[in-house]
XYZ file of C-alpha atoms in Angstrom:
288
model
C 214.884 -34.274 -85.180
C 213.512 -37.781 -85.433
C 210.990 -39.133 -87.942
C 208.426 -41.630 -86.704
C 206.003 -43.536 -88.919
C 202.663 -44.545 -87.433
C 199.536 -46.043 -89.031
C 197.232 -43.495 -87.335
C 197.709 -40.103 -85.686
C 195.408 -38.323 -83.221
C 196.116 -34.664 -82.505
C 195.062 -34.087 -78.912
C 197.700 -31.402 -78.429
C 195.610 -28.464 -77.222
C 194.432 -25.134 -78.535
C 197.763 -24.385 -80.271
C 197.739 -27.852 -81.885
C 200.708 -28.525 -84.151
C 198.838 -31.453 -85.706
C 195.898 -29.244 -86.647
C 198.191 -26.658 -88.212
C 200.163 -29.276 -90.170
C 196.898 -30.728 -91.495
C 195.824 -27.279 -92.680
C 192.604 -27.340 -90.654
C 191.407 -23.776 -90.131
C 190.266 -22.810 -86.634
C 187.228 -20.712 -87.530
C 185.466 -18.236 -85.231
C 186.321 -15.176 -83.203
C 187.637 -13.838 -79.898
C 184.962 -12.504 -77.571
C 186.097 -11.184 -74.218
C 189.259 -10.687 -72.182
C 188.806 -11.696 -68.538
C 190.886 -11.818 -65.357
C 190.821 -14.835 -63.022
C 192.266 -14.953 -59.524
C 192.328 -17.499 -56.673
C 192.548 -16.094 -53.148
C 191.407 -16.376 -49.549
C 188.271 -14.218 -49.188
C 186.389 -13.094 -46.085
C 182.719 -12.820 -47.099
C 179.259 -13.669 -45.792
C 178.371 -15.666 -48.924
C 177.455 -19.337 -48.295
C 179.962 -21.674 -49.954
C 177.320 -23.715 -51.766
C 176.940 -21.948 -55.092
C 178.558 -20.024 -57.924
C 177.653 -16.322 -57.758
C 177.198 -13.665 -60.436
C 177.617 -10.256 -58.810
C 176.753 -6.919 -60.366
C 179.178 -4.187 -59.269
C 180.195 -0.819 -60.694
C 178.257 -1.458 -63.890
C 180.012 -4.746 -64.682
C 179.748 -8.407 -63.743
C 181.924 -10.451 -61.389
C 181.766 -14.171 -60.721
C 182.766 -16.053 -57.568
C 183.069 -19.819 -57.141
C 184.073 -21.622 -53.898
C 187.229 -23.737 -54.037
C 188.617 -26.408 -51.682
C 189.494 -24.913 -48.326
C 187.575 -22.956 -45.741
C 187.814 -19.501 -47.328
C 189.322 -19.979 -50.793
C 187.436 -18.619 -53.818
C 188.015 -18.270 -57.537
C 187.053 -14.787 -58.709
C 186.473 -13.543 -62.233
C 186.332 -9.940 -63.460
C 184.911 -9.329 -66.927
C 185.877 -5.642 -67.190
C 188.899 -4.599 -65.087
C 191.529 -6.956 -66.474
C 194.692 -4.870 -66.014
C 197.477 -6.816 -64.282
C 201.023 -5.488 -63.935
C 202.267 -8.309 -61.722
C 201.101 -6.755 -58.442
C 198.771 -9.225 -56.656
C 197.859 -6.626 -54.004
C 196.406 -4.293 -56.637
C 194.179 -7.088 -57.945
C 193.106 -8.049 -54.403
C 192.188 -4.465 -53.497
C 190.194 -4.078 -56.715
C 188.194 -7.271 -56.078
C 187.609 -6.286 -52.430
C 186.270 -2.853 -53.438
C 183.958 -4.189 -56.137
C 182.702 -7.176 -54.135
C 181.957 -4.958 -51.139
C 179.926 -2.646 -53.365
C 178.123 -5.472 -55.141
C 177.313 -7.621 -52.101
C 176.518 -4.847 -49.662
C 178.772 -6.137 -46.878
C 182.523 -5.721 -46.210
C 184.671 -8.173 -48.190
C 188.386 -8.706 -47.585
C 190.583 -10.358 -50.220
C 194.090 -11.670 -49.533
C 196.820 -11.478 -52.166
C 195.846 -14.027 -54.867
C 198.147 -17.009 -55.200
C 197.254 -17.358 -58.878
C 196.183 -14.734 -61.438
C 195.489 -15.242 -65.136
C 194.379 -12.840 -67.868
C 192.994 -14.585 -70.948
C 190.916 -13.924 -74.030
C 187.877 -16.167 -74.441
C 188.058 -17.694 -77.923
C 185.137 -19.272 -79.765
C 186.727 -21.226 -82.617
C 186.433 -24.706 -84.142
C 187.555 -26.751 -87.125
C 185.061 -27.622 -89.914
C 186.286 -31.248 -90.057
C 188.059 -33.527 -87.578
C 189.550 -36.126 -89.932
C 192.095 -35.778 -92.728
C 193.053 -39.190 -94.106
C 194.653 -41.194 -91.298
C 194.877 -38.175 -88.992
C 192.317 -36.866 -86.499
C 191.999 -33.989 -84.035
C 190.153 -34.054 -80.720
C 189.475 -31.846 -77.700
C 190.982 -28.364 -77.621
C 192.850 -29.135 -80.840
C 189.450 -29.166 -82.573
C 187.631 -26.405 -80.692
C 188.601 -23.668 -78.234
C 186.029 -21.744 -76.249
C 185.266 -19.798 -73.111
C 185.337 -21.813 -69.859
C 181.982 -20.226 -68.921
C 180.015 -23.438 -69.517
C 182.591 -25.794 -68.000
C 182.486 -28.261 -70.904
C 186.037 -28.345 -72.266
C 187.261 -31.513 -70.546
C 183.926 -33.323 -70.927
C 183.843 -32.673 -74.667
C 187.397 -33.910 -75.133
C 186.606 -37.125 -73.241
C 183.510 -37.672 -75.399
C 185.628 -37.345 -78.536
C 188.316 -39.682 -77.219
C 185.674 -42.317 -76.481
C 183.854 -41.778 -79.792
C 187.053 -42.227 -81.784
C 188.774 -44.901 -79.671
C 186.238 -47.710 -80.091
C 185.945 -47.065 -83.824
C 189.700 -46.981 -84.334
C 190.104 -50.157 -82.252
C 187.472 -51.900 -84.402
C 189.334 -50.948 -87.583
C 192.760 -51.910 -86.204
C 191.497 -55.328 -85.040
C 189.822 -55.969 -88.379
C 186.257 -55.889 -87.073
C 185.265 -52.930 -89.288
C 186.422 -51.194 -92.415
C 188.056 -47.811 -92.663
C 184.682 -46.226 -93.523
C 183.593 -46.581 -89.892
C 185.998 -43.744 -89.070
C 184.135 -41.447 -91.474
C 181.393 -41.155 -88.812
C 183.684 -39.447 -86.266
C 183.710 -35.998 -87.845
C 179.971 -35.847 -88.789
C 179.052 -36.903 -85.249
C 181.377 -34.608 -83.324
C 181.541 -31.420 -85.432
C 177.835 -30.597 -84.728
C 178.463 -31.193 -81.004
C 181.366 -28.746 -81.187
C 179.172 -26.184 -82.942
C 176.489 -26.561 -80.261
C 179.149 -26.236 -77.567
C 180.411 -22.968 -79.049
C 176.874 -21.632 -79.246
C 176.126 -22.466 -75.594
C 179.450 -21.093 -74.339
C 178.939 -17.917 -76.371
C 175.604 -17.400 -74.590
C 177.131 -18.233 -71.198
C 179.964 -15.803 -71.889
C 177.514 -13.022 -72.683
C 175.584 -13.772 -69.478
C 178.712 -13.683 -67.328
C 180.027 -10.542 -69.027
C 176.815 -8.498 -69.052
C 177.864 -4.867 -69.280
C 174.532 -3.379 -70.266
C 173.195 -0.875 -67.746
C 169.830 -2.674 -67.764
C 171.387 -5.981 -66.711
C 171.176 -5.124 -63.025
C 167.412 -4.702 -63.414
C 166.742 -7.473 -65.927
C 168.574 -10.342 -64.215
C 166.603 -10.245 -60.924
C 163.367 -10.094 -62.932
C 164.286 -13.114 -65.086
C 165.469 -15.292 -62.201
C 162.645 -14.123 -59.957
C 160.144 -15.171 -62.637
C 161.819 -18.566 -62.948
C 161.529 -19.112 -59.182
C 157.803 -18.292 -59.199
C 156.897 -20.339 -62.302
C 157.847 -23.988 -61.646
C 157.460 -25.211 -65.279
C 159.805 -22.464 -66.473
C 162.298 -23.220 -63.712
C 162.230 -26.961 -64.487
C 162.734 -26.305 -68.209
C 165.709 -24.020 -67.528
C 167.220 -26.538 -65.111
C 166.768 -29.479 -67.485
C 168.296 -27.556 -70.368
C 171.282 -26.418 -68.325
C 171.869 -29.706 -66.490
C 171.311 -31.796 -69.612
C 173.980 -29.800 -71.400
C 176.433 -29.785 -68.485
C 175.960 -33.527 -67.809
C 176.190 -34.422 -71.494
C 172.743 -36.049 -71.385
C 171.614 -34.001 -74.394
C 174.339 -35.410 -76.647
C 172.916 -37.456 -79.510
C 173.817 -38.441 -83.076
C 170.502 -38.623 -84.974
C 172.145 -37.651 -88.284
C 175.205 -39.889 -88.007
C 176.158 -42.046 -91.028
C 175.831 -44.992 -88.609
C 172.240 -44.217 -87.705
C 170.599 -45.120 -90.994
C 166.889 -44.902 -91.701
C 164.587 -45.017 -88.718
C 162.537 -48.140 -88.211
C 159.069 -47.937 -89.811
C 156.264 -48.023 -87.309
C 158.438 -47.354 -84.241
C 156.540 -45.073 -81.860
C 158.273 -45.592 -78.499
C 161.763 -45.938 -77.133
C 164.945 -44.223 -78.167
C 165.541 -43.613 -81.861
C 168.850 -44.652 -83.450
C 171.542 -42.210 -82.362
C 169.640 -41.111 -79.236
C 170.583 -41.809 -75.623
C 168.817 -44.778 -74.082
C 165.863 -43.274 -72.243
C 164.430 -43.817 -68.801
C 162.101 -46.728 -68.247
C 158.913 -46.971 -66.222
C 158.945 -49.463 -63.312
C 156.899 -51.857 -65.462
C 159.347 -51.603 -68.370
C 162.344 -51.954 -66.061
C 160.959 -55.279 -64.826
C 160.597 -56.725 -68.316
C 163.106 -59.334 -69.570
C 163.947 -57.192 -72.602
C 164.934 -54.161 -70.541
C 166.996 -56.268 -68.122
C 168.810 -57.846 -71.054
C 169.502 -54.409 -72.566
C 170.889 -53.058 -69.282
C 173.097 -56.153 -68.912
C 174.424 -55.656 -72.448
C 175.162 -51.963 -71.833
C 177.114 -52.866 -68.700
């Protein structure tokens, strides 16, 4: 064993983080669902331009196209037994997909199979003295919303510029106190959204097969509802909804301000007239 002394320590060592455990940070939450994932060549009539939720045999499957002409990632939310036989898994997916899609589906032996339990857990604080945690070390969750890597990158960026400012003497240690208050609420929101996405993917209720077409059919026929759903989903996936209005760095809002982004909010879109103004051009140049 070797002892190493460092002025700062960032635990970005994954869901089983040793740093988190040594700091005594509890990973609070629960385990939701056990799922089976498999990657295989699939013969199907589905266009390769979307992710599909497929109702079959009273449960939900998901299919997502992968690089290659016929390669798909498949997810089963109910039949998760795997004894090491890839052919058994392939036959089970082929049977259920054929029933759910209404056309013959052939599945080759998967080259990769994984059975995992979707966890929804996070730490209540992300700083202990001169130590921090980030990414999966701070929160583990279902991959249903596809936000794990994005969230970790956000935390790395949030912490890196603050730590650099402190190390170079441009700011005091108190600047680092803003990291946890800014990122813990984002982690909580992430767990909430992934919990909902997990429930959607894993719908086992007998009414789901009737309810889902009604909900999505309504969204297609009512443009304002469709736009709202799209903006909510895309804003979350793209990270455009991330903001820090209650950060210790935000401070009191400016009196009399009625337009433009508030402190802690993302810089908003500008009208063509605003974009042509010297002030907006200077702001864009500064942000670059």
